[in-house]
Tab-separated table of C-alpha atoms in Angstrom:
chain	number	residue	atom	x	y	z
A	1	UNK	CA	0.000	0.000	0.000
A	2	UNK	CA	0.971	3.441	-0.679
A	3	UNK	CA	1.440	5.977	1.829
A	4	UNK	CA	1.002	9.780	0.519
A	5	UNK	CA	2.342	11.524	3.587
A	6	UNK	CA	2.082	15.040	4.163
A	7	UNK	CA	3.776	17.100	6.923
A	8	UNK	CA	4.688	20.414	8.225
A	9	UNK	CA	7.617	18.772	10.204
A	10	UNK	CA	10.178	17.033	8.096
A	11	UNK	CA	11.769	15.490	11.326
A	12	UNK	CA	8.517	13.339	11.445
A	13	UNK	CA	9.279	11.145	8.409
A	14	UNK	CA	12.079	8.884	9.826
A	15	UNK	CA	9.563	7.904	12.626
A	16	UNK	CA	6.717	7.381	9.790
A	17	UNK	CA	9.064	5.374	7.543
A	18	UNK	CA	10.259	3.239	10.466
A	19	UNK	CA	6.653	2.357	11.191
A	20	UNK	CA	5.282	1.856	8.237
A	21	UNK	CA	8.042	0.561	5.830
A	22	UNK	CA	8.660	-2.227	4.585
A	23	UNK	CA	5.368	-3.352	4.788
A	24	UNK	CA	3.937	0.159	3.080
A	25	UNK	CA	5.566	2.577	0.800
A	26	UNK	CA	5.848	5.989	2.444
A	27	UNK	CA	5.966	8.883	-0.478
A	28	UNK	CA	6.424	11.871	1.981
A	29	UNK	CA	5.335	15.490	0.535
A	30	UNK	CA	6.846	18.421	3.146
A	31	UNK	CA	4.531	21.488	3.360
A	32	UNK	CA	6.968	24.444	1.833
A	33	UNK	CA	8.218	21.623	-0.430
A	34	UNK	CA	7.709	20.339	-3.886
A	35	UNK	CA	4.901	17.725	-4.322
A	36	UNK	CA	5.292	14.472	-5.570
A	37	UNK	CA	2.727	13.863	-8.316
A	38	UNK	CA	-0.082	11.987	-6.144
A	39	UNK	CA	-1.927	9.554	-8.026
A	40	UNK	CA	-5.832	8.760	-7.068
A	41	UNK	CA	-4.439	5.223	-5.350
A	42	UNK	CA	-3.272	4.567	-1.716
A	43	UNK	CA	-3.984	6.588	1.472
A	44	UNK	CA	-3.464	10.555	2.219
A	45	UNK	CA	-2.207	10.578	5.910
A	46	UNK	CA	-1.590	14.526	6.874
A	47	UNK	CA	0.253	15.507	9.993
A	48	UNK	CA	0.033	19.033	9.992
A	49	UNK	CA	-0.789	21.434	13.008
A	50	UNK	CA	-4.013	22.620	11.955
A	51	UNK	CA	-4.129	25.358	15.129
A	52	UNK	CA	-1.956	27.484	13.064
A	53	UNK	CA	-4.221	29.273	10.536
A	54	UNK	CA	-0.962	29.732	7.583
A	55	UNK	CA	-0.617	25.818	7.844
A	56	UNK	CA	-3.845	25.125	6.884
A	57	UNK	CA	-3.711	27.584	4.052
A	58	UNK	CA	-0.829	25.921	2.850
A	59	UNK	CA	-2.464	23.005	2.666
A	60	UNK	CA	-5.890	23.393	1.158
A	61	UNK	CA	-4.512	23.606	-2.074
A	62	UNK	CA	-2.588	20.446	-1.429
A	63	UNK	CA	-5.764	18.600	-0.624
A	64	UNK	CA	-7.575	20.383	-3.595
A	65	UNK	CA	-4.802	18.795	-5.978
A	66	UNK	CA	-5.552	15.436	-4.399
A	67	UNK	CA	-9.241	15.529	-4.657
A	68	UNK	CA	-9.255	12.194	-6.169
A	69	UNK	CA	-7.712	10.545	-3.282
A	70	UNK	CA	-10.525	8.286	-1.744
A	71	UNK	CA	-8.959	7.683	2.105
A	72	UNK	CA	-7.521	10.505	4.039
A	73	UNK	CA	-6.324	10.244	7.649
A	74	UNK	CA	-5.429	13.266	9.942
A	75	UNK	CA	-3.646	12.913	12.983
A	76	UNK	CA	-5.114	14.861	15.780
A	77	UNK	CA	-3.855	14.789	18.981
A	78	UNK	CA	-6.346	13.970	21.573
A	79	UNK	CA	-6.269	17.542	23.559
A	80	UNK	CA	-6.545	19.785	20.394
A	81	UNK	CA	-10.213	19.200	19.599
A	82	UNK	CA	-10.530	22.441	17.805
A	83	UNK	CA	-8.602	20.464	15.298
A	84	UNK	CA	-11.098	17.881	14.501
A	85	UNK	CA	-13.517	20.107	13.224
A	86	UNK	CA	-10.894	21.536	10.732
A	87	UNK	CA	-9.628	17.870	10.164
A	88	UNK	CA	-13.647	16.888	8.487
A	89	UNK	CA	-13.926	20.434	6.861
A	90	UNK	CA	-10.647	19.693	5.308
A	91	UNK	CA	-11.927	16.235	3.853
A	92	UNK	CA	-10.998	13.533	6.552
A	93	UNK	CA	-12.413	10.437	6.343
A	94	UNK	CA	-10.729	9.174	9.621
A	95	UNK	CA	-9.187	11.008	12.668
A	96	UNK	CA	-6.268	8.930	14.638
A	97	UNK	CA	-4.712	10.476	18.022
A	98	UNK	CA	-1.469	9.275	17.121
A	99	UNK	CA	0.630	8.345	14.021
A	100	UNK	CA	1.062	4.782	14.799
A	101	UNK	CA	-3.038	4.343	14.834
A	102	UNK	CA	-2.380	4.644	11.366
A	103	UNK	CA	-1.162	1.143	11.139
A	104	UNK	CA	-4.825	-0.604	11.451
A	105	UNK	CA	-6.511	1.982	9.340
A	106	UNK	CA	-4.094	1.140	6.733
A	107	UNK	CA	-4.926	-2.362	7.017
A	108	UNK	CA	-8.557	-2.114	6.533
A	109	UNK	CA	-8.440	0.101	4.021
A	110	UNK	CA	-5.886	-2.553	2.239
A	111	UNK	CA	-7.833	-5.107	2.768
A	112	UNK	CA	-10.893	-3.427	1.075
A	113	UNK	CA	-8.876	-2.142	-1.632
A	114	UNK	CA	-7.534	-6.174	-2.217
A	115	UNK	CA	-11.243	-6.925	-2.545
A	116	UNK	CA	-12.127	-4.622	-5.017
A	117	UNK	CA	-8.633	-5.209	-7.114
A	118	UNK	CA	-10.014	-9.128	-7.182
A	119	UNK	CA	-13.547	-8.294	-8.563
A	120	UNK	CA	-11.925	-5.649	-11.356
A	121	UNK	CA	-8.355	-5.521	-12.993
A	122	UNK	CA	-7.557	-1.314	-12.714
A	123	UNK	CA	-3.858	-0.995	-14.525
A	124	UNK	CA	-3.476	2.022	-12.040
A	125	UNK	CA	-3.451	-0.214	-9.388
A	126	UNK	CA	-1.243	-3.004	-10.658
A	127	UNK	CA	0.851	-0.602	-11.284
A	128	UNK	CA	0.821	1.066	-7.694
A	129	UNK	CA	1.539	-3.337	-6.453
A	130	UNK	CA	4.288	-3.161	-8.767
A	131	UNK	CA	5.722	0.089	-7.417
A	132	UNK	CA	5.252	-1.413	-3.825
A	133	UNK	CA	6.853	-4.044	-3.986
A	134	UNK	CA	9.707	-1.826	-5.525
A	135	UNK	CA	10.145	0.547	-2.615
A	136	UNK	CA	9.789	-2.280	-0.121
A	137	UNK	CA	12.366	-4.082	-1.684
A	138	UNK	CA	14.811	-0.770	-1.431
A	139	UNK	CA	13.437	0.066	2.095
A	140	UNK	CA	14.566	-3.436	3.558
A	141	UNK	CA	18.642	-3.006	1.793
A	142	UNK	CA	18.778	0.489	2.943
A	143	UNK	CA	17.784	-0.547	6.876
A	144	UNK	CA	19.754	-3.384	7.074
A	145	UNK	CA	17.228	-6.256	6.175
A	146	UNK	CA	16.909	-9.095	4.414
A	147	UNK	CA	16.653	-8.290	0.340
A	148	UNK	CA	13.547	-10.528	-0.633
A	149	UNK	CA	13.761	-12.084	-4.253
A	150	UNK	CA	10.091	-12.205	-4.403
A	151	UNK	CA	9.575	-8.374	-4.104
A	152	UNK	CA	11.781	-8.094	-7.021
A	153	UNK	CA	9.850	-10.711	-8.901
A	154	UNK	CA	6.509	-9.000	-7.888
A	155	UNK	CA	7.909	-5.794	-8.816
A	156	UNK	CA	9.197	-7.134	-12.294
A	157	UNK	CA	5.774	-8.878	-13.388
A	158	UNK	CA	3.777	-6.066	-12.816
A	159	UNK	CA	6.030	-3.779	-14.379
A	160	UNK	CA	6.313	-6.464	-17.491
A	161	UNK	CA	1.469	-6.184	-17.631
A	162	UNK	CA	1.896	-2.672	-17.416
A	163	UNK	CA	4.428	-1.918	-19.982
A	164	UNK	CA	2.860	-4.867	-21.937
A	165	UNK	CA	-0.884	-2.991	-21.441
A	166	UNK	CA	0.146	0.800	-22.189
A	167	UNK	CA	3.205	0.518	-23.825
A	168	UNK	CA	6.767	2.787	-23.234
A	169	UNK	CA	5.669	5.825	-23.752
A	170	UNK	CA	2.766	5.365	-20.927
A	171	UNK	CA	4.946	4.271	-18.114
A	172	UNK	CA	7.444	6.465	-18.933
A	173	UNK	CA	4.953	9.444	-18.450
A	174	UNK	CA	3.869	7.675	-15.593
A	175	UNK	CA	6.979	7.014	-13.704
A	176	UNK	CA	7.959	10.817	-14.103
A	177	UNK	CA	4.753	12.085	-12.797
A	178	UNK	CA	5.042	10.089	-9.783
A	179	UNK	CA	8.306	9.545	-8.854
A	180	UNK	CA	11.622	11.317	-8.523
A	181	UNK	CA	15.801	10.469	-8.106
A	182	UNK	CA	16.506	7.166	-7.961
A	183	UNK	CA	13.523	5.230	-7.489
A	184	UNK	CA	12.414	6.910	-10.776
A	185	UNK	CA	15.524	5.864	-12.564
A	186	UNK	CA	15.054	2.378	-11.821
A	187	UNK	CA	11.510	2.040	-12.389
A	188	UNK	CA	12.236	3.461	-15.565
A	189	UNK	CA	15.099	1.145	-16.289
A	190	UNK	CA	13.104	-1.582	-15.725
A	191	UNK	CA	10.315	-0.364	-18.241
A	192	UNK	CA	12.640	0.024	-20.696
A	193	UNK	CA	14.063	-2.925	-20.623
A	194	UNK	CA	11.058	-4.384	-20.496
A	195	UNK	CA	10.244	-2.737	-23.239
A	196	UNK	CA	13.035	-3.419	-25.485
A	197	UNK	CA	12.240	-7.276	-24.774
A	198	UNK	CA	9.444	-7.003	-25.958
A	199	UNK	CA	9.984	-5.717	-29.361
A	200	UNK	CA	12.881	-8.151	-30.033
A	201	UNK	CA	10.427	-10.733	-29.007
A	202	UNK	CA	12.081	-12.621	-26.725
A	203	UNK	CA	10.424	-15.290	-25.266
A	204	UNK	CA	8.414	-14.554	-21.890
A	205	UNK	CA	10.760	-16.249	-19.653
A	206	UNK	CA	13.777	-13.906	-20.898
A	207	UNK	CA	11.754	-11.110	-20.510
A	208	UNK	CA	11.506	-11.629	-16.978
A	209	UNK	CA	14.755	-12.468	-16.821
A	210	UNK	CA	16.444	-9.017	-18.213
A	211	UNK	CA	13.216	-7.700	-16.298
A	212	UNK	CA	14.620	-8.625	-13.181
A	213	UNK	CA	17.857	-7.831	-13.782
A	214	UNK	CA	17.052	-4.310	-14.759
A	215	UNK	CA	14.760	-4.312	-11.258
A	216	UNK	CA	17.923	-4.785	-9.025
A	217	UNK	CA	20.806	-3.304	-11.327
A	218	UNK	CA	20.783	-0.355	-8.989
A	219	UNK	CA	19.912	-2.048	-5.581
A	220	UNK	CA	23.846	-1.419	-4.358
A	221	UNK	CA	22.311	2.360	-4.449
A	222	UNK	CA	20.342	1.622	-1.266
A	223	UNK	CA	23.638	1.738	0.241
A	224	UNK	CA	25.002	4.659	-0.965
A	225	UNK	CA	24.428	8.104	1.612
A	226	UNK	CA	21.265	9.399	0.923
A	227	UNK	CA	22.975	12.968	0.507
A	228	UNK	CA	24.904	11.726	-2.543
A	229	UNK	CA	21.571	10.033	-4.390
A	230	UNK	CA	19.367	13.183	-3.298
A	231	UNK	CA	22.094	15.663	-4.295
A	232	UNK	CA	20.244	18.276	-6.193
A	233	UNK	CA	22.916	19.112	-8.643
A	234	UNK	CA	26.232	17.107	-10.135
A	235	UNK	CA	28.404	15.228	-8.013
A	236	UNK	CA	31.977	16.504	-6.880
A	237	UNK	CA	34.337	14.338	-8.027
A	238	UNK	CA	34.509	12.371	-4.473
A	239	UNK	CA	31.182	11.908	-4.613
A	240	UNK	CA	31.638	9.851	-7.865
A	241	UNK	CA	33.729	7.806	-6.450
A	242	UNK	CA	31.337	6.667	-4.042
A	243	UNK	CA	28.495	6.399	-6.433
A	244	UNK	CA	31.008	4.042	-8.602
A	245	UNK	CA	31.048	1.820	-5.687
A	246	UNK	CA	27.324	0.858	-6.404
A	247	UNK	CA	27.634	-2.352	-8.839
A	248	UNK	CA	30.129	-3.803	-6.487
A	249	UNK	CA	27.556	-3.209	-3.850
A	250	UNK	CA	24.980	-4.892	-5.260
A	251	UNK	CA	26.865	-7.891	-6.516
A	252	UNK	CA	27.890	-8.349	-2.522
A	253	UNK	CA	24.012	-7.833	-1.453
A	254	UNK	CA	22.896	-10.780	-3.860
A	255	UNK	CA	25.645	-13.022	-4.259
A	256	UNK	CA	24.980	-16.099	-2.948
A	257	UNK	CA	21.060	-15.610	-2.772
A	258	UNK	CA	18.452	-18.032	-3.707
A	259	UNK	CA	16.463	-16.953	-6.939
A	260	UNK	CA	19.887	-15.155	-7.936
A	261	UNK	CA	20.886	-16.237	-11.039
A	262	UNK	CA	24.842	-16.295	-12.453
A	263	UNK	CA	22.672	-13.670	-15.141
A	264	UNK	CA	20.964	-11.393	-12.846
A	265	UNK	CA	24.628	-11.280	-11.011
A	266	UNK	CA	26.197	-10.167	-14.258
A	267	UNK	CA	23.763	-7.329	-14.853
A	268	UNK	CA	24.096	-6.053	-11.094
A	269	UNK	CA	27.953	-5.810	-11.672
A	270	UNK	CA	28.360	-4.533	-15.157
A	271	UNK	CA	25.893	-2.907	-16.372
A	272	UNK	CA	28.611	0.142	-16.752
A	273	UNK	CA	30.849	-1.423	-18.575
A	274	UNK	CA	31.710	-0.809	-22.287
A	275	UNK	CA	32.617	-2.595	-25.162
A	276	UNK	CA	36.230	-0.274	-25.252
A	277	UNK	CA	37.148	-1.256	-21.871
A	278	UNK	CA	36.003	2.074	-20.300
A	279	UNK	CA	33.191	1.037	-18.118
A	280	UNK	CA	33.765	0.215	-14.603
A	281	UNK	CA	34.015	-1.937	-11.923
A	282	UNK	CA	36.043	-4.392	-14.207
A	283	UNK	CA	36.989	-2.554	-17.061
A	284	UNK	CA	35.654	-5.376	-19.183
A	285	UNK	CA	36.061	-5.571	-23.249
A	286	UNK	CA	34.134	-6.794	-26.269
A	287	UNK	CA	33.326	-10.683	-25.653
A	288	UNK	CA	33.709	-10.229	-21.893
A	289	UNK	CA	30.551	-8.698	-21.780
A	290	UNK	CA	26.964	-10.708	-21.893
A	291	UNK	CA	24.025	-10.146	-24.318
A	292	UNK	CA	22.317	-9.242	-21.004
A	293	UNK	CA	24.615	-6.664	-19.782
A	294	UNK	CA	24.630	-5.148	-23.635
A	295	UNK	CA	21.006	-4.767	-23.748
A	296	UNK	CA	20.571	-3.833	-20.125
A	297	UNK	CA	23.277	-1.094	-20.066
A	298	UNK	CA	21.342	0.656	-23.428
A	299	UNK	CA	18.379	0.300	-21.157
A	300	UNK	CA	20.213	2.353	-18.099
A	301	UNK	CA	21.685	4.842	-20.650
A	302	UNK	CA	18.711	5.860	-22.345
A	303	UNK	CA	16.276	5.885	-19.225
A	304	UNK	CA	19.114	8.356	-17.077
A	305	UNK	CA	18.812	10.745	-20.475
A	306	UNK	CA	15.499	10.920	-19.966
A	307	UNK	CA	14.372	11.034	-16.686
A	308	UNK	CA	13.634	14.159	-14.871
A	309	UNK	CA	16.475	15.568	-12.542
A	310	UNK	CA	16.419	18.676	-10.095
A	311	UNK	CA	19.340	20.016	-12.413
A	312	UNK	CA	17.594	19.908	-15.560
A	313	UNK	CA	13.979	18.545	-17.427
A	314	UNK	CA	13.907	14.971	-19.211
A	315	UNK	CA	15.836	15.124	-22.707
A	316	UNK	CA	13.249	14.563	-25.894
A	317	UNK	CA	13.666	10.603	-26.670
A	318	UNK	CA	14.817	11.870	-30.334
A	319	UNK	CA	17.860	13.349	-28.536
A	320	UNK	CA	18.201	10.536	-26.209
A	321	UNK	CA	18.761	8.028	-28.975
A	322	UNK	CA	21.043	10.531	-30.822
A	323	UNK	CA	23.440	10.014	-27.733
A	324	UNK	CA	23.166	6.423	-28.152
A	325	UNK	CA	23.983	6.501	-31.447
A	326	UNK	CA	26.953	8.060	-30.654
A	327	UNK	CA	28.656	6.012	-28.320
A	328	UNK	CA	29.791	3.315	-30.886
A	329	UNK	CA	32.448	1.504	-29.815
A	330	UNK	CA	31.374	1.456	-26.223
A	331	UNK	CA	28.070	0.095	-27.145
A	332	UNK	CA	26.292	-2.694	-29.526
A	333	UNK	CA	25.718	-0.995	-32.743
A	334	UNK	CA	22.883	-3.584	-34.260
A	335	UNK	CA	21.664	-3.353	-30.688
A	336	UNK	CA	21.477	0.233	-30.947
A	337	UNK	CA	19.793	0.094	-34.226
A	338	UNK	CA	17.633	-2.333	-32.795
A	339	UNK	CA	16.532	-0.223	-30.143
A	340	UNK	CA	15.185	2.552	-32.291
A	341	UNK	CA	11.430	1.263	-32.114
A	342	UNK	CA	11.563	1.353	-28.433
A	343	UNK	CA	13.827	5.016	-28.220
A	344	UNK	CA	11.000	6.500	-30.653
A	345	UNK	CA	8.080	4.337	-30.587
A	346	UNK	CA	4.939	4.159	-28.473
């Protein structure tokens, strides 16, 4: 389940992810701050001290924005009941005392939301499972628990129906609306990937299987400080470094797990190498790299050119495939050329 959580109090958030994760995907949105392209699926919670008549200005518009969203929860702390009445005029459907009532409510309203999802197939909502199962999978690396294959799996199919359903250009438009920084870029990734599958119609169990591997290419970047993924503009040359580190990371994280194939392993590590030699970790050449790695490490080049980044907007895919096109030497040319129906396609 997805968590839309809005605040006046950024210091609240660790306590809310630490709750609710990994069992829910928190997707916090900071009064002041930028908002995070809120679908009409999951719950609003809102933490916000409504006593203070600028707080609730600042967030009517919020809520306005989010009229769509069909379960909202306000925390109210028992004492303030002046709040409650501004809670309901504000459009809460629940009042809780205390953030970790939320837990329950959340249940329920899963549960309901299950039952519905059974009776009618809504791609929104597969899409929101698949996305799930995506940030629990990063939630568990980044606080020191187990990585579960089956999150990744989960993740993968429902990224496979969706891009499958709607095509690229869909979940790419998608994915940028509702997500930002790194989660974005492997969601992305994944769709791409996907994508490019797809049109080279491979067969469904290699789909899943570059799927997958385009999933957890970037899960060493759960390790990395969140100060270096979040930066909002380039990286110093230290902070490179680090970043650098993140195939190595990843390799370590799933080596030796079960459901880890020598494949997926391959893509984790290299998916930054180049046919030239100047990729890292291994500075691999020609015939040391996999058909895997080739096609995955288009798939990671094209979706970084066009994601969205606080430094600058998402490049046109025209442009992004010009790039591509470029780099021969360092990447698969009949690959490239083969990837021009998904760079430019639908």
């Amino acid at each position: 389940m997805l968590v839309y959580f809005v605040t006046d109090e950024p210091a609240k958030l660790p306590a809310i992810r630490a709750m609710l994760e990994p069992q829910h995907a928190v997707v916090p949105w900071v009064l002041d701050g930028d908002g995070t392209g809120v679908r009409a699926h999951g719950v609003l919670m809102v933490d916000v001290d409504l006593r203070q008549l600028p707080r609730a200005d600042q967030l009517r518009p919020i809520l306005n924005e989010l009229a769509a969203m069909p379960e909202r929860l306000f925390v109210v702390p028992a004492h303030a009941r002046s709040m409650i009445a501004q809670a309901y005029a504000l459009g809460a459907t629940a009042i809780i005392s205390r953030a970790k009532e939320a837990m329950p409510k959340i249940a329920q309203i899963e549960y309901a939301e299950a039952a519905a999802e059974s009776a009618a197939s809504d791609p929104a909502l597969e899409m929101d499972a698949g996305v799930a199962a995506f940030a629990t999978m990063f939630s568990n690396v980044r606080h020191g628990r187990p990585l579960k294959v089956a999150d990744a799996q989960r993740a993968t199919t429902q990224i496979v129906k969706r891009v499958g359903q709607g095509g690229l250009s869909t979940w790419l438009d998608e994915v940028r609306r509702y997500h930002e920084g790194t989660f974005q870029h492997c969601l992305l990734v994944t769709g791409v990937a996907v994508a490019f599958a797809l049109d080279v119609g491979f067969s469904s169990t290699d789909v899943s299987r570059l799927g997958i591997a385009a999933t957890l290419h970037d899960i060493g970047k759960a390790r990395i400080p969140l100060s270096i993924l979040d930066k909002p503009g380039r990286l110093d040359p230290d902070e490179e470094e680090i970043i650098r580190r993140h195939p190595v990371i990843g390799h370590d994280l799933l080596k030796g797990m079960s459901g880890i194939t020598p494949e997926i392993l391959d893509g984790v590590r290299h998916h930054h190498e180049y046919l030239d030699g100047s990729g890292y970790p291994d500075g691999l050449k020609g015939g040391q790299i996999s058909d895997l790695v080739r096609l995955l490490t288009i798939s990671d080049i094209f979706a970084a050119l066009v994601e969205s980044r606080a430094y600058r907007p998402p490049m046109a895919r025209e442009a992004a495939y010009e790039i591509l096109r470029g780099m021969e030497g360092k990447l698969e040319g009949a690959l490239v050329r083969a990837f021009r129906n998904v760079a430019l396609g639908s």
